[in-house]
Amino acid sequence: MNRRSSPLFVALVFAALALFPLVAGNYGIDFVTKVMIYAVLALSLELLVGSTGLVCFGQAAFFGIGAYATVLLSPQSGAPSLLWLLPACMLAAGAYALFVGALSLRTKGVYFIMVTLAFAQMAYYVVHDTPLGGGTDGIYLYSKPAIGAWLDLDKPLTLYAFTLACLLAVFGFLALLLRSRFGRALAGIRVNEQRMRATGFSTYPYKLAAFVISGALAGLAGFLFAVKDGYVNPEMMSWHLSGAVLIMIILGGLGHLRGALIGAFAFALLQEFFKSEAIFGGFAKHWHLGLGLTIIASVALLPRGLVGVPGQVRERLVGKGMSSRRADASEVRNEHA
């Protein structure tokens, strides 16, 4: 997919999401709301992995902190104001990201991956083994946030529209950020950090800022998830979720914001497909196997992810065209000979 077609593709995706409630039932609206939340989470990780080259395996911790903050800061009676609750949840996730990033960014490679995983597991066991997070049973959100009577997130359609607005805002924010001087510095760090240092850039503050922004955006996704389900549990912070989000952005195509969108929807649809008992019968309980094999095949056959499919098709067609022209020229030469 070339750069000219990318804005059109993104516009069509968001237009389709805006019109989807007109043709969908309650299940469809709930499902797409969940996928859009995961798309926000995938975009937050794309900032680190695809744009900065930092493979973080603890994104679920920031997601879970945002979700738990939503429940813990909400009163049991009366709807909390969205105007202060949402920024507070993002601030809580961003604060933990600042703490984790300040320490983990002093390491590199596999050590960075392991340190971020360790901090995520620490957060997991805090809510799993203490009364703060309700232990393994989790805790319930008794009253969902609102702004007066006109924006009540307890209504599915209102929550859908608000989640879509958040997804659009995050996508637009990251698109502008990556086109700024800050974004170009992150791209330089991803390509060659040593060269960036040699040109006078102090790369550590840039990486830390990206880490904090990513954590805060993951906290936004956690907030939306807690509001949607009205319930949080420690599994939201497990390493399985961090791995799933990493698969989403790889499946969609690293280095592209639209790849995070495509990957989140593709991953969720593949899950639903392999879980379908109507299609696979008893094999549906082994859906992890089918999903895993499909992802392995996708990575092997689509090294640039799903966003690279149009380019690969174009290259194949151009290659075939050149081969046929060479064959025709060879035939002409043979005839003249």
XYZ file of N, CA, C and O in Angstrom, residues 10 27 53 73 98 104 113 140 173 196 308 310:
48
model
N -7.232 4.681 5.702
C -7.538 4.977 7.114
C -8.886 5.674 7.229
O -9.696 5.365 8.121
N -24.399 -7.775 19.978
C -23.151 -8.537 20.045
C -22.079 -7.900 19.167
O -20.918 -7.775 19.566
N 11.928 1.128 18.137
C 12.763 -0.064 18.159
C 12.946 -0.659 19.533
O 13.906 -1.393 19.770
N -10.653 4.352 41.790
C -10.918 5.773 41.972
C -12.403 6.121 41.848
O -12.798 7.248 42.147
N 6.916 5.807 33.701
C 8.087 6.634 33.971
C 9.057 5.901 34.889
O 10.279 5.905 34.657
N 14.522 0.526 33.128
C 14.693 -0.485 32.072
C 15.440 0.050 30.857
O 16.123 -0.711 30.160
N 13.916 -6.456 27.313
C 12.691 -7.247 27.255
C 12.417 -7.909 28.601
O 11.291 -7.875 29.117
N -15.252 -5.079 40.917
C -16.302 -4.600 40.012
C -16.373 -3.085 40.010
O -16.098 -2.423 41.017
N -3.080 11.700 17.013
C -2.002 12.211 17.857
C -0.667 11.565 17.491
O 0.356 12.239 17.338
N 22.934 8.556 16.126
C 22.204 9.681 16.713
C 23.005 10.318 17.848
O 23.046 11.546 17.977
N 1.693 -4.840 3.980
C 2.583 -5.026 2.847
C 2.031 -5.899 1.744
O 2.694 -6.079 0.717
N -0.526 -5.401 -0.500
C -0.654 -4.749 -1.822
C 0.693 -4.567 -2.510
O 0.802 -4.759 -3.719
